[in-house]
Amino acid sequence: MTGYVTNFQQVTTQLPTPIAWEITRTDGEVCDSFRFDFPFEASLRAALSAATRFQAKQAGQVVFFGIVDDYSVSITPRGCICTLRGRGMGGILLDNEVPARTWTNATMDSILNAYAAPFGVTHNTPALSLSGNYAVALGSSAMQALRVFALNAGALPPRFLNNGALSIALTRTNSGFQFHEGELLSARLHDCRKGVISKQYSRKSGNITLLGNATFLAEGGAAQKYSAITNQSLLAAPRIALSKRERRTLQLLFTGSFLAEPSKRVQVTLPSLNLSDWFYVTQCKSTSDADGTLCELTLSQY
């Protein structure tokens, strides 16, 4: 693993070989993040203090690109150790708030030009639009403005690729990976009913509509919710979809790193848990230290 920092003047500095690192990439529900531990050299302090971007490469391939949040240096019996931390490019959209604005028949391009491009975020997105009005409240983060639009337009949560580019997709695609029990170090299955919406009642202009979660209702789910729908709130369908994320999850631990791309579908077969089904990747966390390199995948079925 090789790490690089770049300052606001676009000067890039290669960092010493790390003694430990952690890189977490997600499907966009939470922000990507990194930690990079390396032997500190006094000559690096100016470059680190001015660093705004971090890039990691493994075997010459970019595996992470994001923003620098902070660094610290500790004097230890092993020498001076620097810990550099930060988030994916979603962090800069979370950090920047935007003024109030109302859009009529907004398109994905217009939303991106307002809430992604000004902050240096590149993108790979489909053509999407919303009929009627879409409003962004004063003080909303750029990420919130972008995310609510994408979800209401029928897309998946916005996420960021390994090179820092924004990606918004309409459907999940298969990764081609099949994970079997004999390949992993450990597995944890978690079934959770709390927080899953069974019925979503939505009130708009005095009218109330109902959208049911058929799968959860068939399992005896009983958690009805009421929401007033405005031009700046999530619609019923994405509310239900987001509530289902924790319904059935798996955590799988392997040797290696970056084993699956977030948001992609994978097939899992675990006879000990009487489980053979499709899941999608919500988080891929890769870590490395003196004890080895590990990859923990968090998967969701719904």
CSV table of N, CA and C in Angstrom, one decimal, residues 89-145:
chain,number,residue,atom,x,y,z
A,89,MET,N,-15.0,11.3,-0.6
A,89,MET,CA,-15.4,12.6,-1.2
A,89,MET,C,-16.8,13.0,-0.7
A,90,GLY,N,-17.5,12.0,-0.2
A,90,GLY,CA,-18.8,12.3,0.4
A,90,GLY,C,-18.7,13.3,1.6
A,91,GLY,N,-17.5,13.2,2.2
A,91,GLY,CA,-17.3,14.1,3.4
A,91,GLY,C,-17.4,15.6,3.0
A,92,ILE,N,-16.9,15.9,1.8
A,92,ILE,CA,-16.9,17.4,1.5
A,92,ILE,C,-18.3,17.8,1.2
A,93,LEU,N,-19.2,16.9,0.7
A,93,LEU,CA,-20.6,17.3,0.5
A,93,LEU,C,-21.4,17.3,1.8
A,94,LEU,N,-20.9,16.5,2.8
A,94,LEU,CA,-21.5,16.6,4.1
A,94,LEU,C,-21.1,17.9,4.9
A,95,ASP,N,-19.9,18.4,4.6
A,95,ASP,CA,-19.4,19.5,5.3
A,95,ASP,C,-19.9,20.9,4.8
A,96,ASN,N,-20.4,20.9,3.6
A,96,ASN,CA,-20.9,22.1,3.0
A,96,ASN,C,-22.4,22.2,3.0
A,97,GLU,N,-22.9,23.3,3.7
A,97,GLU,CA,-24.3,23.6,3.7
A,97,GLU,C,-24.7,24.5,2.5
A,98,VAL,N,-26.0,24.5,2.1
A,98,VAL,CA,-26.4,25.2,0.9
A,98,VAL,C,-27.6,26.1,1.3
A,99,PRO,N,-27.9,27.1,0.4
A,99,PRO,CA,-29.0,28.0,0.7
A,99,PRO,C,-30.3,27.3,0.3
A,100,ALA,N,-31.4,27.8,0.7
A,100,ALA,CA,-32.7,27.3,0.4
A,100,ALA,C,-33.0,27.5,-1.1
A,101,ARG,N,-33.6,26.5,-1.7
A,101,ARG,CA,-33.9,26.7,-3.2
A,101,ARG,C,-35.0,25.7,-3.5
A,102,THR,N,-35.9,26.2,-4.4
A,102,THR,CA,-37.0,25.3,-4.9
A,102,THR,C,-36.8,25.1,-6.4
A,103,TRP,N,-36.9,23.8,-6.8
A,103,TRP,CA,-36.7,23.5,-8.2
A,103,TRP,C,-38.0,23.0,-8.8
A,104,THR,N,-38.3,23.3,-10.1
A,104,THR,CA,-39.5,22.8,-10.8
A,104,THR,C,-39.0,21.9,-11.9
A,105,ASN,N,-39.5,20.6,-11.8
A,105,ASN,CA,-39.1,19.6,-12.8
A,105,ASN,C,-37.6,19.5,-12.8
A,106,ALA,N,-37.0,19.3,-11.7
A,106,ALA,CA,-35.5,19.2,-11.6
A,106,ALA,C,-35.0,18.0,-12.3
A,107,THR,N,-33.8,18.1,-12.8
A,107,THR,CA,-33.1,17.0,-13.4
A,107,THR,C,-31.8,16.7,-12.7
A,108,MET,N,-31.3,15.5,-12.9
A,108,MET,CA,-30.1,15.1,-12.2
A,108,MET,C,-28.9,16.0,-12.5
A,109,ASP,N,-28.8,16.4,-13.8
A,109,ASP,CA,-27.7,17.3,-14.2
A,109,ASP,C,-27.8,18.6,-13.4
A,110,SER,N,-29.0,19.2,-13.3
A,110,SER,CA,-29.1,20.5,-12.6
A,110,SER,C,-28.8,20.4,-11.2
A,111,ILE,N,-29.2,19.3,-10.5
A,111,ILE,CA,-28.9,19.0,-9.1
A,111,ILE,C,-27.4,18.8,-8.9
A,112,LEU,N,-26.7,18.1,-9.8
A,112,LEU,CA,-25.3,17.9,-9.7
A,112,LEU,C,-24.5,19.2,-9.9
A,113,ASN,N,-25.0,20.0,-10.9
A,113,ASN,CA,-24.3,21.2,-11.1
A,113,ASN,C,-24.4,22.2,-9.9
A,114,ALA,N,-25.4,22.0,-9.1
A,114,ALA,CA,-25.6,22.9,-8.0
A,114,ALA,C,-24.9,22.4,-6.7
A,115,TYR,N,-24.9,21.0,-6.5
A,115,TYR,CA,-24.5,20.5,-5.2
A,115,TYR,C,-23.3,19.5,-5.3
A,116,ALA,N,-22.8,19.2,-6.5
A,116,ALA,CA,-21.6,18.4,-6.5
A,116,ALA,C,-20.4,19.1,-7.2
A,117,ALA,N,-20.7,19.6,-8.4
A,117,ALA,CA,-19.6,20.3,-9.2
A,117,ALA,C,-18.9,21.4,-8.5
A,118,PRO,N,-19.6,22.3,-7.7
A,118,PRO,CA,-18.9,23.4,-7.0
A,118,PRO,C,-17.9,22.9,-6.0
A,119,PHE,N,-18.0,21.7,-5.6
A,119,PHE,CA,-17.1,21.2,-4.5
A,119,PHE,C,-16.0,20.2,-5.1
A,120,GLY,N,-15.9,20.2,-6.4
A,120,GLY,CA,-14.9,19.4,-7.1
A,120,GLY,C,-15.2,17.9,-7.2
A,121,VAL,N,-16.5,17.6,-7.1
A,121,VAL,CA,-16.9,16.2,-7.2
A,121,VAL,C,-17.3,15.8,-8.6
A,122,THR,N,-16.6,14.8,-9.2
A,122,THR,CA,-16.9,14.3,-10.5
A,122,THR,C,-18.0,13.2,-10.3
A,123,HIS,N,-18.6,12.9,-11.4
A,123,HIS,CA,-19.7,11.9,-11.3
A,123,HIS,C,-19.9,11.1,-12.5
A,124,ASN,N,-20.6,10.0,-12.3
A,124,ASN,CA,-21.0,9.0,-13.3
A,124,ASN,C,-22.5,8.6,-13.0
A,125,THR,N,-23.4,9.3,-13.6
A,125,THR,CA,-24.8,9.1,-13.1
A,125,THR,C,-25.8,9.0,-14.3
A,126,PRO,N,-26.9,8.4,-14.1
A,126,PRO,CA,-27.9,8.3,-15.2
A,126,PRO,C,-28.7,9.6,-15.3
A,127,ALA,N,-29.5,9.7,-16.3
A,127,ALA,CA,-30.4,10.8,-16.5
A,127,ALA,C,-31.7,10.5,-15.6
A,128,LEU,N,-31.9,11.4,-14.6
A,128,LEU,CA,-33.0,11.3,-13.7
A,128,LEU,C,-33.7,12.6,-13.7
A,129,SER,N,-35.0,12.6,-13.3
A,129,SER,CA,-35.8,13.8,-13.1
A,129,SER,C,-36.9,13.6,-12.1
A,130,LEU,N,-37.4,14.7,-11.6
A,130,LEU,CA,-38.6,14.7,-10.7
A,130,LEU,C,-39.6,15.7,-11.2
A,131,SER,N,-40.8,15.2,-11.4
A,131,SER,CA,-41.9,16.1,-11.8
A,131,SER,C,-42.3,17.0,-10.6
A,132,GLY,N,-42.8,18.1,-10.9
A,132,GLY,CA,-43.3,19.0,-9.8
A,132,GLY,C,-42.2,19.7,-9.2
A,133,ASN,N,-42.4,20.1,-7.9
A,133,ASN,CA,-41.4,20.9,-7.2
A,133,ASN,C,-40.5,20.0,-6.3
A,134,TYR,N,-39.3,20.4,-6.2
A,134,TYR,CA,-38.3,19.8,-5.3
A,134,TYR,C,-37.7,20.9,-4.5
A,135,ALA,N,-37.7,20.9,-3.2
A,135,ALA,CA,-37.2,22.0,-2.4
A,135,ALA,C,-36.1,21.5,-1.5
A,136,VAL,N,-35.1,22.4,-1.4
A,136,VAL,CA,-34.0,22.2,-0.5
A,136,VAL,C,-34.0,23.2,0.6
A,137,ALA,N,-34.0,22.8,1.9
A,137,ALA,CA,-34.2,23.7,3.0
A,137,ALA,C,-32.9,24.4,3.3
A,138,LEU,N,-32.9,25.6,3.8
A,138,LEU,CA,-31.8,26.4,4.2
A,138,LEU,C,-30.9,25.6,5.2
A,139,GLY,N,-29.6,25.5,4.9
A,139,GLY,CA,-28.7,24.8,5.9
A,139,GLY,C,-28.6,23.3,5.6
A,140,SER,N,-29.3,22.8,4.6
A,140,SER,CA,-29.2,21.4,4.3
A,140,SER,C,-27.7,21.2,3.7
A,141,SER,N,-27.2,20.0,4.0
A,141,SER,CA,-25.9,19.7,3.4
A,141,SER,C,-26.0,19.5,1.9
A,142,ALA,N,-25.0,19.7,1.2
A,142,ALA,CA,-25.0,19.4,-0.3
A,142,ALA,C,-25.3,17.9,-0.5
A,143,MET,N,-24.8,17.0,0.4
A,143,MET,CA,-25.1,15.6,0.3
A,143,MET,C,-26.6,15.3,0.5
A,144,GLN,N,-27.2,15.9,1.5
A,144,GLN,CA,-28.6,15.7,1.8
A,144,GLN,C,-29.5,16.2,0.6
A,145,ALA,N,-29.1,17.3,0.0
A,145,ALA,CA,-29.9,17.8,-1.1
A,145,ALA,C,-29.8,16.8,-2.3
